[in-house]
PDB file of C-alpha atoms and ligand atoms in Angstrom:
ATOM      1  CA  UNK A  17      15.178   1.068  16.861  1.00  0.00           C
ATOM      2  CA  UNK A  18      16.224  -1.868  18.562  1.00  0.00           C
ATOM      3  CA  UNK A  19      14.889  -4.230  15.787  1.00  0.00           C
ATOM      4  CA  UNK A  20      16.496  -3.396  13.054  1.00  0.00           C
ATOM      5  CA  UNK A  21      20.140  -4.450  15.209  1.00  0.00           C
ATOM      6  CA  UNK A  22      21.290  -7.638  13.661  1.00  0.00           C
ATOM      7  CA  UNK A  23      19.304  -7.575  10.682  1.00  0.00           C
ATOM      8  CA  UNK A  24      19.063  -3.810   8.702  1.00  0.00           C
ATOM      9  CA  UNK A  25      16.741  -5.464   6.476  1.00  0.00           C
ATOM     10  CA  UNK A  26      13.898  -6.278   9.055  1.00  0.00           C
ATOM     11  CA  UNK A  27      10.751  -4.051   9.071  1.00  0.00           C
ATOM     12  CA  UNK A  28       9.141  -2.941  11.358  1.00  0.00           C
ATOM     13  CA  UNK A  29       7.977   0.445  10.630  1.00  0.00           C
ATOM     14  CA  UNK A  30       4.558   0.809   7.824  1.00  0.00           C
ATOM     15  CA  UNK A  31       3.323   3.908   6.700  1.00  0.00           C
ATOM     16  CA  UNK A  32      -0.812   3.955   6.006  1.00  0.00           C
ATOM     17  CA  UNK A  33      -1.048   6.852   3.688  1.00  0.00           C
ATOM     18  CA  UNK A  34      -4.937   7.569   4.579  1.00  0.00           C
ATOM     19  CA  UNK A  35      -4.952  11.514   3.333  1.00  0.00           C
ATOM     20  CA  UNK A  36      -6.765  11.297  -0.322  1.00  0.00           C
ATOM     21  CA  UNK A  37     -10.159  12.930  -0.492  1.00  0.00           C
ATOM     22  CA  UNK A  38     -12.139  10.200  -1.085  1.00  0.00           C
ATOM     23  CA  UNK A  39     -13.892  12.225  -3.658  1.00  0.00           C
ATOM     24  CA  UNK A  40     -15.592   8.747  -5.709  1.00  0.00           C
ATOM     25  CA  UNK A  41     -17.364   7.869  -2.476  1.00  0.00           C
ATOM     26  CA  UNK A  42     -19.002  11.247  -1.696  1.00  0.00           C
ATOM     27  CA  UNK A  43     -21.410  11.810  -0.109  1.00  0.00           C
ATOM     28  CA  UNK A  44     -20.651   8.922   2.434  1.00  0.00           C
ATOM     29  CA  UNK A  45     -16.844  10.734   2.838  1.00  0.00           C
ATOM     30  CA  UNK A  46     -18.554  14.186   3.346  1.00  0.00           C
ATOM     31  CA  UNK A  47     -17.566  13.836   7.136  1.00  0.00           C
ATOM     32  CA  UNK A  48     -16.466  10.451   7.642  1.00  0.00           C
ATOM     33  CA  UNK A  49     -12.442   9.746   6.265  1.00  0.00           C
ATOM     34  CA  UNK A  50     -12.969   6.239   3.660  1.00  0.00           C
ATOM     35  CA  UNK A  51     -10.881   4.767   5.192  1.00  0.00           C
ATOM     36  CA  UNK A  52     -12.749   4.375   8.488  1.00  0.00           C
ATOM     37  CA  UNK A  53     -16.273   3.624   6.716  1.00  0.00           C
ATOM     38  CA  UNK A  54     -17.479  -0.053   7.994  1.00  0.00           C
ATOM     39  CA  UNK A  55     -16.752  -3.446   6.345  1.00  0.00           C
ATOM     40  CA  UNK A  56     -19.328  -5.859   7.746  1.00  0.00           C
ATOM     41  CA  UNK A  57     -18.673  -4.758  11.849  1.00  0.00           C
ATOM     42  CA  UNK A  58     -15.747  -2.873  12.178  1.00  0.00           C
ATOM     43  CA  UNK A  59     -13.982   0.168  10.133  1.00  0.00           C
ATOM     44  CA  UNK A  60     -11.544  -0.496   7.548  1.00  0.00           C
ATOM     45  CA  UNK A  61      -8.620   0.657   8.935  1.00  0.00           C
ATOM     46  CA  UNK A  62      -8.768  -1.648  11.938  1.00  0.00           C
ATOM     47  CA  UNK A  63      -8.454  -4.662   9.158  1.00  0.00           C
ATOM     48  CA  UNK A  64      -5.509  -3.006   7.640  1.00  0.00           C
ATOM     49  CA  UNK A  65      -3.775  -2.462  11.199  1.00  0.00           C
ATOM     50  CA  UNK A  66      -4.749  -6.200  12.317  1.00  0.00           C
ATOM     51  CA  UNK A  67      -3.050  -7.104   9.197  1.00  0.00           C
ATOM     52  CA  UNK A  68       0.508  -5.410   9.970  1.00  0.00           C
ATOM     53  CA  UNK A  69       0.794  -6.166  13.364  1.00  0.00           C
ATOM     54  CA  UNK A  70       0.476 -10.210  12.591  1.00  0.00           C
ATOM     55  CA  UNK A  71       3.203  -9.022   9.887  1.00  0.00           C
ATOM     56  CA  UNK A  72       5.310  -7.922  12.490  1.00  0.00           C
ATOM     57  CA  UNK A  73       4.996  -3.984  12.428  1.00  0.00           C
ATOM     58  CA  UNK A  74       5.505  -2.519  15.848  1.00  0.00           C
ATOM     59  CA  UNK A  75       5.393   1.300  14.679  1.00  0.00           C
ATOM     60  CA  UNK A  76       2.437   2.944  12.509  1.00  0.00           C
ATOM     61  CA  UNK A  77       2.601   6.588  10.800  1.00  0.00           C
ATOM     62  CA  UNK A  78      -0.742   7.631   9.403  1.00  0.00           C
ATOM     63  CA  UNK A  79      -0.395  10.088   6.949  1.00  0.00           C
ATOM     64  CA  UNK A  80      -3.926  11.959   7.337  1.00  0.00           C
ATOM     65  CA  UNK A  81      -5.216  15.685   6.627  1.00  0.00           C
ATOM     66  CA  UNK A  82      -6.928  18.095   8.930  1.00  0.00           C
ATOM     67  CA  UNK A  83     -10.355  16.710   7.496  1.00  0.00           C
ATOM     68  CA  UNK A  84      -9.599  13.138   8.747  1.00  0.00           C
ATOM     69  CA  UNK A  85      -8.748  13.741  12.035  1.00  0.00           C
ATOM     70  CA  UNK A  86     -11.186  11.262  12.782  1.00  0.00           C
ATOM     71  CA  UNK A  87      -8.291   8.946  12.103  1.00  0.00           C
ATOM     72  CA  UNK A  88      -6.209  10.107  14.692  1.00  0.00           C
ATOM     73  CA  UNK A  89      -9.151  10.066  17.737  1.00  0.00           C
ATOM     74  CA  UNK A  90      -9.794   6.560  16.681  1.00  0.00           C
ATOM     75  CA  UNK A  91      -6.574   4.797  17.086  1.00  0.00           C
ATOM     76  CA  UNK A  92      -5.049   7.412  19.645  1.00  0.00           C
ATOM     77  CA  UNK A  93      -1.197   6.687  20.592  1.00  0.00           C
ATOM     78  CA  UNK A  94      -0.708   3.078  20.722  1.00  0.00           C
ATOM     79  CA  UNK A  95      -2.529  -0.648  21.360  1.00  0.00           C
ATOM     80  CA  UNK A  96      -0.503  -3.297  23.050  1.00  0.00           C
ATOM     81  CA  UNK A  97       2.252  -4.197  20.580  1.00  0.00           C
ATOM     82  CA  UNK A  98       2.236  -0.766  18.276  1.00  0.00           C
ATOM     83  CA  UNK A  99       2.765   2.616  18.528  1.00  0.00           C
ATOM     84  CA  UNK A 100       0.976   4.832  15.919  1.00  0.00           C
ATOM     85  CA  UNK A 101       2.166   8.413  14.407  1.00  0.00           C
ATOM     86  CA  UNK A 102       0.485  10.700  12.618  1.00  0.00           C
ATOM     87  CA  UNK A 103       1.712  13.358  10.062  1.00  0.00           C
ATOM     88  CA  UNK A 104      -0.275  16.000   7.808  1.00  0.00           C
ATOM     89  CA  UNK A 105      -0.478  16.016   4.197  1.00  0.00           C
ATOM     90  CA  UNK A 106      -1.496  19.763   3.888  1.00  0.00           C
ATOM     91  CA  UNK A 107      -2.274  19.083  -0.191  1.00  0.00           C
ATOM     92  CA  UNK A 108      -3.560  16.074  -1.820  1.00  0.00           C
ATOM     93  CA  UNK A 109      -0.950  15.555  -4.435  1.00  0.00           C
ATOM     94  CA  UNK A 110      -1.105  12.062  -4.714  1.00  0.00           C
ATOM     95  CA  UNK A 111      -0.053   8.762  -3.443  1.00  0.00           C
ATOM     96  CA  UNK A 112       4.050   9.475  -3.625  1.00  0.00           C
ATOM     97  CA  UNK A 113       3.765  12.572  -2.014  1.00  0.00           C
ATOM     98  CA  UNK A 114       1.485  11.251   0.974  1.00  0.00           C
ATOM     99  CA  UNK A 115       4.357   8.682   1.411  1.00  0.00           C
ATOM    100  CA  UNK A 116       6.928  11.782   1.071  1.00  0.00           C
ATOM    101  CA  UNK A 117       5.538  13.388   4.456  1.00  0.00           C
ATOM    102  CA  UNK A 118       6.591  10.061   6.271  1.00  0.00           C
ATOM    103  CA  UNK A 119      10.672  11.172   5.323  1.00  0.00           C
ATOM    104  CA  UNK A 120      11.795  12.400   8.198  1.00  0.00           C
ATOM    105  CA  UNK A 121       9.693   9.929  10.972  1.00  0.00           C
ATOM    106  CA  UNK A 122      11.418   6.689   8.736  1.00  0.00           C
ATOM    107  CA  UNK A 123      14.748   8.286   8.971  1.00  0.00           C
ATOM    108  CA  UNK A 124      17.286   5.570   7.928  1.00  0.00           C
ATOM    109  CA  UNK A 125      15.298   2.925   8.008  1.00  0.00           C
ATOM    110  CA  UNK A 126      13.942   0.319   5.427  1.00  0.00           C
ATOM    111  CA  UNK A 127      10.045   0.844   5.826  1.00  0.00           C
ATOM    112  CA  UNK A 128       6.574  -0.696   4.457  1.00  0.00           C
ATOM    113  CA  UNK A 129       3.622   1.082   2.781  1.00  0.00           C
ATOM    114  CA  UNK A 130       0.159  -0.448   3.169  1.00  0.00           C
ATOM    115  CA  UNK A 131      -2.645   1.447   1.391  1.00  0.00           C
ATOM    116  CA  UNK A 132      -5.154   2.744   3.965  1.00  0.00           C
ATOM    117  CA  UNK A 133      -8.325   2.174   0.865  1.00  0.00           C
ATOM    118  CA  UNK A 134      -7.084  -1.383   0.246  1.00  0.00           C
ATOM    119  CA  UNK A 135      -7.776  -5.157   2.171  1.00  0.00           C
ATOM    120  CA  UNK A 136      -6.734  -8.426   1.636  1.00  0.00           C
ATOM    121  CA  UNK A 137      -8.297 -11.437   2.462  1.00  0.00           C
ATOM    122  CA  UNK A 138      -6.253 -14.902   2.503  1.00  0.00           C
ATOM    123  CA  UNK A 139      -6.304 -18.830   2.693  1.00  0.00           C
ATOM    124  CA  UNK A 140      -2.485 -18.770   3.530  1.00  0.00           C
ATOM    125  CA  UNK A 141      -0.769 -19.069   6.761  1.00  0.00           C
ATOM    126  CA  UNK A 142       1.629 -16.837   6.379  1.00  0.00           C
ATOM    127  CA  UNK A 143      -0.072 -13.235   5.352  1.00  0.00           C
ATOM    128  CA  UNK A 144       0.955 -11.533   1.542  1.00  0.00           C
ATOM    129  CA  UNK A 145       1.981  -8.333   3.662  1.00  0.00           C
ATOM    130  CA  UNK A 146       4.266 -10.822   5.790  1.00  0.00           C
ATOM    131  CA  UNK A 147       5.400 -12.048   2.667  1.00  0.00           C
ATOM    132  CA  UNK A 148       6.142  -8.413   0.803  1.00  0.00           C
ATOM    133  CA  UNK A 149       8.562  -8.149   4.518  1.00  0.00           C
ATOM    134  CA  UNK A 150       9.845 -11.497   4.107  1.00  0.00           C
ATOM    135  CA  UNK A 151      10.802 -10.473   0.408  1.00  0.00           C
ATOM    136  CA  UNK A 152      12.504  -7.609   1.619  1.00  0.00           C
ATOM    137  CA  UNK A 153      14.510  -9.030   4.306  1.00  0.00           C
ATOM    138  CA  UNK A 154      15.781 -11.766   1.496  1.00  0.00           C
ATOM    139  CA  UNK A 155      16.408 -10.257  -1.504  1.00  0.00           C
ATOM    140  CA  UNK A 156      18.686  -7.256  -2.184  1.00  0.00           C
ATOM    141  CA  UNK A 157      15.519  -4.737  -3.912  1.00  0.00           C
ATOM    142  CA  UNK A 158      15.255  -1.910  -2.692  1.00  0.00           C
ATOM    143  CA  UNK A 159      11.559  -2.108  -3.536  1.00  0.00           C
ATOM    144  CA  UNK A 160       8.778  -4.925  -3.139  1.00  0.00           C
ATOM    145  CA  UNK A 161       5.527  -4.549  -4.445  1.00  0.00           C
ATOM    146  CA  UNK A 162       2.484  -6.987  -3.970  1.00  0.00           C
ATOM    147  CA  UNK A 163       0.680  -8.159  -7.362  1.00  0.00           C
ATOM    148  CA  UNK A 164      -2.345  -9.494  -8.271  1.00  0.00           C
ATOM    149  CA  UNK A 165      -3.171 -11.446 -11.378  1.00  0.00           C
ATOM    150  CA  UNK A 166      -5.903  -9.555 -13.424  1.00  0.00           C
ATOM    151  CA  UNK A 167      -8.279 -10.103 -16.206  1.00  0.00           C
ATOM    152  CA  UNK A 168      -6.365  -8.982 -19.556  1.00  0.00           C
ATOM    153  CA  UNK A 169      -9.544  -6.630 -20.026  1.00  0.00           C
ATOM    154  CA  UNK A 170      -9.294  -4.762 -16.743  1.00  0.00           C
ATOM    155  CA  UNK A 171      -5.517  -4.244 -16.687  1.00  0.00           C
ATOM    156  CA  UNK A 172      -5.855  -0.763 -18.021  1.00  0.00           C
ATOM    157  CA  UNK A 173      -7.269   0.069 -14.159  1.00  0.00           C
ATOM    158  CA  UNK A 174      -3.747  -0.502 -12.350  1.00  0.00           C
ATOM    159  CA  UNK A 175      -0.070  -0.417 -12.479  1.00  0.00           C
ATOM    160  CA  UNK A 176       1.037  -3.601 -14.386  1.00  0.00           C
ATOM    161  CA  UNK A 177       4.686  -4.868 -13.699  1.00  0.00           C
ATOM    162  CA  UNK A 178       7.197  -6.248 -15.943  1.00  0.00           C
ATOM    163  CA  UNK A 179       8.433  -9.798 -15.198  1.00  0.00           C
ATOM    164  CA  UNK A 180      12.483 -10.267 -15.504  1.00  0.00           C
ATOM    165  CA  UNK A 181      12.246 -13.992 -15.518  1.00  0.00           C
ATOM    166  CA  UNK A 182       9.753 -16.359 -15.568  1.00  0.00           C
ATOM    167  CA  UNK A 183       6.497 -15.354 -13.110  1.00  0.00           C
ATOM    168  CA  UNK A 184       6.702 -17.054  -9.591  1.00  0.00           C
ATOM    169  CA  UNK A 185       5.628 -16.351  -5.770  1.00  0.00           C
ATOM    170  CA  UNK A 186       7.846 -13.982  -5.753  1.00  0.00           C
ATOM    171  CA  UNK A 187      10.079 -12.671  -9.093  1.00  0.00           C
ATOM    172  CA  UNK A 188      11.974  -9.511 -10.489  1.00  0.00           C
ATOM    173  CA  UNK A 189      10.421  -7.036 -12.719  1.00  0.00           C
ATOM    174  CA  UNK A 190      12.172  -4.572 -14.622  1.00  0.00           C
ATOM    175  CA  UNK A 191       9.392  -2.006 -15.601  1.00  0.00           C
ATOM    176  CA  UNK A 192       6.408  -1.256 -14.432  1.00  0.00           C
ATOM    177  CA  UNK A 193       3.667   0.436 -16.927  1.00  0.00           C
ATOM    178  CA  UNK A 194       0.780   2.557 -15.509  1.00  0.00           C
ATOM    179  CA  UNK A 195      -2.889   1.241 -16.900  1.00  0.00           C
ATOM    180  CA  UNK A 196      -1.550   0.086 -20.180  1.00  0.00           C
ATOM    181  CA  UNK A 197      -4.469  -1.209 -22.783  1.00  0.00           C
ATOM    182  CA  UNK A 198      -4.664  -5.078 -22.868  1.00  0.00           C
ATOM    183  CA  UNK A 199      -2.406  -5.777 -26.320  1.00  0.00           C
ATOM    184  CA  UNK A 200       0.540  -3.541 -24.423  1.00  0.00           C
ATOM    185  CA  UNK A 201       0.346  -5.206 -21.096  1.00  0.00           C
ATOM    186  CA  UNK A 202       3.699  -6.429 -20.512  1.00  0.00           C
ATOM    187  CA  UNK A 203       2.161  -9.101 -17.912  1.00  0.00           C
ATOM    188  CA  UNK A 204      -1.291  -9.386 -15.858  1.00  0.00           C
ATOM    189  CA  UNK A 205      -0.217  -8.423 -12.748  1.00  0.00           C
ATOM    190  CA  UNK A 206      -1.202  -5.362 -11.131  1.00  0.00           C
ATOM    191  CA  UNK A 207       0.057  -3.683  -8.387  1.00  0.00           C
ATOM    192  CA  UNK A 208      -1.979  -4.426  -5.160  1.00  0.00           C
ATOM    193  CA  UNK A 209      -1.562  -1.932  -2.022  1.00  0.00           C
ATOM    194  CA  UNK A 210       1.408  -3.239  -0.273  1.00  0.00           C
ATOM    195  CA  UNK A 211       5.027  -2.269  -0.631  1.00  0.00           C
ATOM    196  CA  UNK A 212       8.203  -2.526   1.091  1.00  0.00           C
ATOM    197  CA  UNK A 213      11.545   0.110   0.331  1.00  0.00           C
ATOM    198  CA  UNK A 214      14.656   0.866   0.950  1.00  0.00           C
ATOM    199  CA  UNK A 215      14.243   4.888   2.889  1.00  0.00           C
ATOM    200  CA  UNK A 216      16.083   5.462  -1.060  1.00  0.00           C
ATOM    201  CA  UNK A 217      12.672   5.463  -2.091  1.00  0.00           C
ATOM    202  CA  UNK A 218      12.503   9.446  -1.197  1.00  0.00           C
ATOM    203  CA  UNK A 219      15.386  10.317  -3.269  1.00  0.00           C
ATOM    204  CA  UNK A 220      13.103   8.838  -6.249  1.00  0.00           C
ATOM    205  CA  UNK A 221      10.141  10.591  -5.200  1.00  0.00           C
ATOM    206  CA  UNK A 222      12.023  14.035  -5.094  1.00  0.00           C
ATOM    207  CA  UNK A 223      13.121  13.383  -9.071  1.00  0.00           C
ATOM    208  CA  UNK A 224       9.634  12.171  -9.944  1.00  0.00           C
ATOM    209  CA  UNK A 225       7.580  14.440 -12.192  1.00  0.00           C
ATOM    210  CA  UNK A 226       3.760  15.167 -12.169  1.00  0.00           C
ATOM    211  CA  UNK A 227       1.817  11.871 -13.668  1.00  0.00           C
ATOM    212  CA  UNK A 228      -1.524  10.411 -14.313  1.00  0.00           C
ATOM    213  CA  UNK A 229      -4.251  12.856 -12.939  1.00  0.00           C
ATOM    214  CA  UNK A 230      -1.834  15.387 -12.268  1.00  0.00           C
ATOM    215  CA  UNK A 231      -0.663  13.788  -8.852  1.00  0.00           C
ATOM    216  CA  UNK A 232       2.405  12.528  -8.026  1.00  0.00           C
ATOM    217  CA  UNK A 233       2.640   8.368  -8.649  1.00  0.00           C
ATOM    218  CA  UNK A 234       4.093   6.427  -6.489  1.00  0.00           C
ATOM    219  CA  UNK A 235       4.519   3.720 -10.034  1.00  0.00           C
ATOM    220  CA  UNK A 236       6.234   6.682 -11.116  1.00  0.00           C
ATOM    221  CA  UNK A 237       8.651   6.496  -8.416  1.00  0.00           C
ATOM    222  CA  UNK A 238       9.845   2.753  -8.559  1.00  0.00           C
ATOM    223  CA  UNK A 239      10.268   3.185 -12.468  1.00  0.00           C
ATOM    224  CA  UNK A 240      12.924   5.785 -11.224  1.00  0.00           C
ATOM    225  CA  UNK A 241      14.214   3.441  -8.455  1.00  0.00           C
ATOM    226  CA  UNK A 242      14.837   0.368 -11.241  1.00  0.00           C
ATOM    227  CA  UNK A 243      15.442   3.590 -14.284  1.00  0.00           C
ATOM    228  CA  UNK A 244      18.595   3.792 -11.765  1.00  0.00           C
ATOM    229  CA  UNK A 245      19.547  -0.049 -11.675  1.00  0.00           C
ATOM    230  CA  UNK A 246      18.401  -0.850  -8.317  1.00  0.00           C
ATOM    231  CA  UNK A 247      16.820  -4.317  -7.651  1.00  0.00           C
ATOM    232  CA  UNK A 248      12.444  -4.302  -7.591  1.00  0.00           C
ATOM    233  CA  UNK A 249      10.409  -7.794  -6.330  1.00  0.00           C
ATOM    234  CA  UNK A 250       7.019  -8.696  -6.714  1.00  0.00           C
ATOM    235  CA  UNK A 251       4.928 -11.185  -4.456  1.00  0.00           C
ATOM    236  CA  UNK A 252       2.026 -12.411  -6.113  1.00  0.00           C
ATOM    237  CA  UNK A 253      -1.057 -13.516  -4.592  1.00  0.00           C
ATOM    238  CA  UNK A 254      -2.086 -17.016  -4.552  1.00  0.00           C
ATOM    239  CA  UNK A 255      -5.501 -18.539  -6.331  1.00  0.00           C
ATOM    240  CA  UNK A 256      -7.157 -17.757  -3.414  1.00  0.00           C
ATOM    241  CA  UNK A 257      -6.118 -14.487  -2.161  1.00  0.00           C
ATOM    242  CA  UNK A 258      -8.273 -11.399  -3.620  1.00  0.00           C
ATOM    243  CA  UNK A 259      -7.304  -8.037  -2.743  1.00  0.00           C
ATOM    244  CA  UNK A 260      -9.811  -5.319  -2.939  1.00  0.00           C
ATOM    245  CA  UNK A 261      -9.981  -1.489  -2.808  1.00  0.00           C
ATOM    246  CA  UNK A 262     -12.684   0.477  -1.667  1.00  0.00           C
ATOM    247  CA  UNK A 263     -12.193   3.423  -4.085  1.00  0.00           C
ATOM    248  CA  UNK A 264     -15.252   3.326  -5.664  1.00  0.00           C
ATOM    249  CA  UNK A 265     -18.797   2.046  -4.442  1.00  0.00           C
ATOM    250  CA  UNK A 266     -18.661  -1.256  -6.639  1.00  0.00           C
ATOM    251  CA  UNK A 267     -15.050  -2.331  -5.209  1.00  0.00           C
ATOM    252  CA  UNK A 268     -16.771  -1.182  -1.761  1.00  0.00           C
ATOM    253  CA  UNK A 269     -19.691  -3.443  -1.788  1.00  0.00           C
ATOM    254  CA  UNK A 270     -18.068  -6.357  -2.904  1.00  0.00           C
ATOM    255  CA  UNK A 271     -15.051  -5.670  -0.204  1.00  0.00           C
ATOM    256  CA  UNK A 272     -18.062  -5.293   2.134  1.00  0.00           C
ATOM    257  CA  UNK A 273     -19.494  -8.887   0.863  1.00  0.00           C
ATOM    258  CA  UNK A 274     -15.878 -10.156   1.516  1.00  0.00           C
ATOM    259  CA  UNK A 275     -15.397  -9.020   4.958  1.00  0.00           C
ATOM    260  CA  UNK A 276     -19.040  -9.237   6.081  1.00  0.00           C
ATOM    261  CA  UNK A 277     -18.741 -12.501   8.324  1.00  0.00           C
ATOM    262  CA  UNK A 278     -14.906 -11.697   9.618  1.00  0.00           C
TER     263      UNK A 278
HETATM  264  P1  UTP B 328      -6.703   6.928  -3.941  1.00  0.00           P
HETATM  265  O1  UTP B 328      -6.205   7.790  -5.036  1.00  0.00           O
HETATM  266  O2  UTP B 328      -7.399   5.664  -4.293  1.00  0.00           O
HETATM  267  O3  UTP B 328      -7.644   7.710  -2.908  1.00  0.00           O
HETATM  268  O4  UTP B 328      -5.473   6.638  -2.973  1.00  0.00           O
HETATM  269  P2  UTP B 328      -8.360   9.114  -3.003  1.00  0.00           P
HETATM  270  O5  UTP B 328      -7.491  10.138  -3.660  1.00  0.00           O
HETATM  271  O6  UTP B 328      -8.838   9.393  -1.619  1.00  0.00           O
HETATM  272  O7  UTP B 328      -9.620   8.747  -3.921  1.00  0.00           O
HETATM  273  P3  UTP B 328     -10.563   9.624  -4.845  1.00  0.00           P
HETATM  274  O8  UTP B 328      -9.979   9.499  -6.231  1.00  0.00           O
HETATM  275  O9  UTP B 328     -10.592  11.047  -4.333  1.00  0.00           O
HETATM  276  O10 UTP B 328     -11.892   8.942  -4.729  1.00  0.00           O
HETATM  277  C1  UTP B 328      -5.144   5.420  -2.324  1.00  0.00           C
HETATM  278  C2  UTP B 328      -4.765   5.682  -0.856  1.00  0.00           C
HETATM  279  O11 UTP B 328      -3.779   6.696  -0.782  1.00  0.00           O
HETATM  280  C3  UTP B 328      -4.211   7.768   0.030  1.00  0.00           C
HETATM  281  C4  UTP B 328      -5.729   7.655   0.104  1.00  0.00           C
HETATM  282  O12 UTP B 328      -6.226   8.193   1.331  1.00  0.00           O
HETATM  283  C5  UTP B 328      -5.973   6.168  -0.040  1.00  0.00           C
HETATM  284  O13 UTP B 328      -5.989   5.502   1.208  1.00  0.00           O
HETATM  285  N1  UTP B 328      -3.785   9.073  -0.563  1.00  0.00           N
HETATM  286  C6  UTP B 328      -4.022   9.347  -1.875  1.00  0.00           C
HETATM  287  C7  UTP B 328      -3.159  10.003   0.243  1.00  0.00           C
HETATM  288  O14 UTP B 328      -2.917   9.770   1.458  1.00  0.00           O
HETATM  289  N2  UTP B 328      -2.811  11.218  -0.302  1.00  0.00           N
HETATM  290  C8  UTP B 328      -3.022  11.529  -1.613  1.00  0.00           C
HETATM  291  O15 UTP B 328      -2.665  12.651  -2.057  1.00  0.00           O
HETATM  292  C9  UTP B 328      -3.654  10.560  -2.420  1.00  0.00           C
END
């Protein structure tokens, strides 16, 4: 790719894992793949892409299954400034292995991961996704995860990291603990849907073993990546950012709420 000359830490590729079954939202994802059900006019998805191309992604891989086709007939092969791929996931076993499939189409190349379930809304010029890039391109991690502060009481939901250092818009970590209970959480920042790694990333996903729900955890995966000394970043989100998923109905109506008037 003729971006990444000059800088081998530019992104430009993102992988939209958009596979998973959808199974908390049935019946509405009998038929129609989550990630393409509507907030306010338009289909999720269409946020999420919006979002990477003002970050600067010029290639897309959808991971999707043969049930979500529907993915694939909406976007086609490519809009104005981005191409998009598609690969199969023929089993659902989780989150690092729908990022697995994308090995061989990311090839060499330092590479983003934006949760096809998960939007973002923002009072800040410069988007969080452009930030987790920005990160990237600065630092020498070979992972950079977006965080969001949480509610002590709720931090049992999501991945909480481990600060280094003192917490800032963008700090080290060096452990990450999968929904601890409040008194153990080493911080209140969860993990929030957007990553950026070094294509070292599959080398941790091939050691990882079999983790919370039985499917393979892409949390699981970074704790190998720092368990082997290499450098992971987090960028928080500001006051005024909120992230939201759309994994179950409540988190769908109030990202619904959220996007409604966009
Ligand atoms: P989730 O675990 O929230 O989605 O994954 P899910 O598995 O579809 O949800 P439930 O539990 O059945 O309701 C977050 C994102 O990762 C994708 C999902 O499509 C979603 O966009 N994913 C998850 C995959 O692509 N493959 C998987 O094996 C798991």
């Amino acid at each position: 790719m003729i971006t990444s000359i000059g800088n081998p830490r530019k992104i430009t590729k993102a992988v939209i894992p958009a596979a998973g079954k959808g199974t908390r939202l049935l019946p509405l994802t009998k038929a129609v793949p989550k990630e393409l059900i509507p907030l306010g006019r338009r289909p999720v998805l269409e946020y999420i892409v919006d979002e990477a191309i003002e970050s600067g992604i010029t290639e897309i891989l959808f991971v999707i299954s043969e049930e979500k086709t529907a993915i694939r007939s909406h976007f086609g092969g490519s809009l104005d400034c981005v191409r998009f791929n598609y690969v199969f996931q023929t089993e659902q076993k989780g989150l690092a292995d729908a990022v697995y499939c994308a090995r061989d189409w990311v090839g060499d190349d330092p590479f983003a991961v934006v949760l096809g379930d998960s939007i973002i809304s923002t009072d800040q010029s410069v988007l969080p996704f452009k930030r987790v890039l920005d990160a990237y391109e600065t630092t020498q991690a070979s992972g950079v995860i977006l965080v969001q502060k949480t509610p002590r009481d709720e931090v049992s939901r999501f991945g909480i990291v481990k600060p280094k250092n003192a917490i800032a818009p963008v700090f080290e970590i060096d452990a990450l603990v999968e929904k601890p209970m409040p008194a153990d959480a080493p911080s209140e920042y969860a993990i929030a849907g957007r990553y950026a790694f070094s294509p070292k990333i599959f080398e941790h996903i091939n050691r990882t073993p079999i983790g919370a729900n039985g499917e393979y955890q892409i949390t699981d995966s970074i704790g190998c990546m720092l368990a082997d000394g290499a450098q992971v970043w987090c960028v928080a989100l500001g006051e005024n950012e909120v992230r939201r998923d759309i994994g179950t109905f409540e988190s769908y109506f109030e990202a619904f709420r959220l996007m409604m008037n966009q």
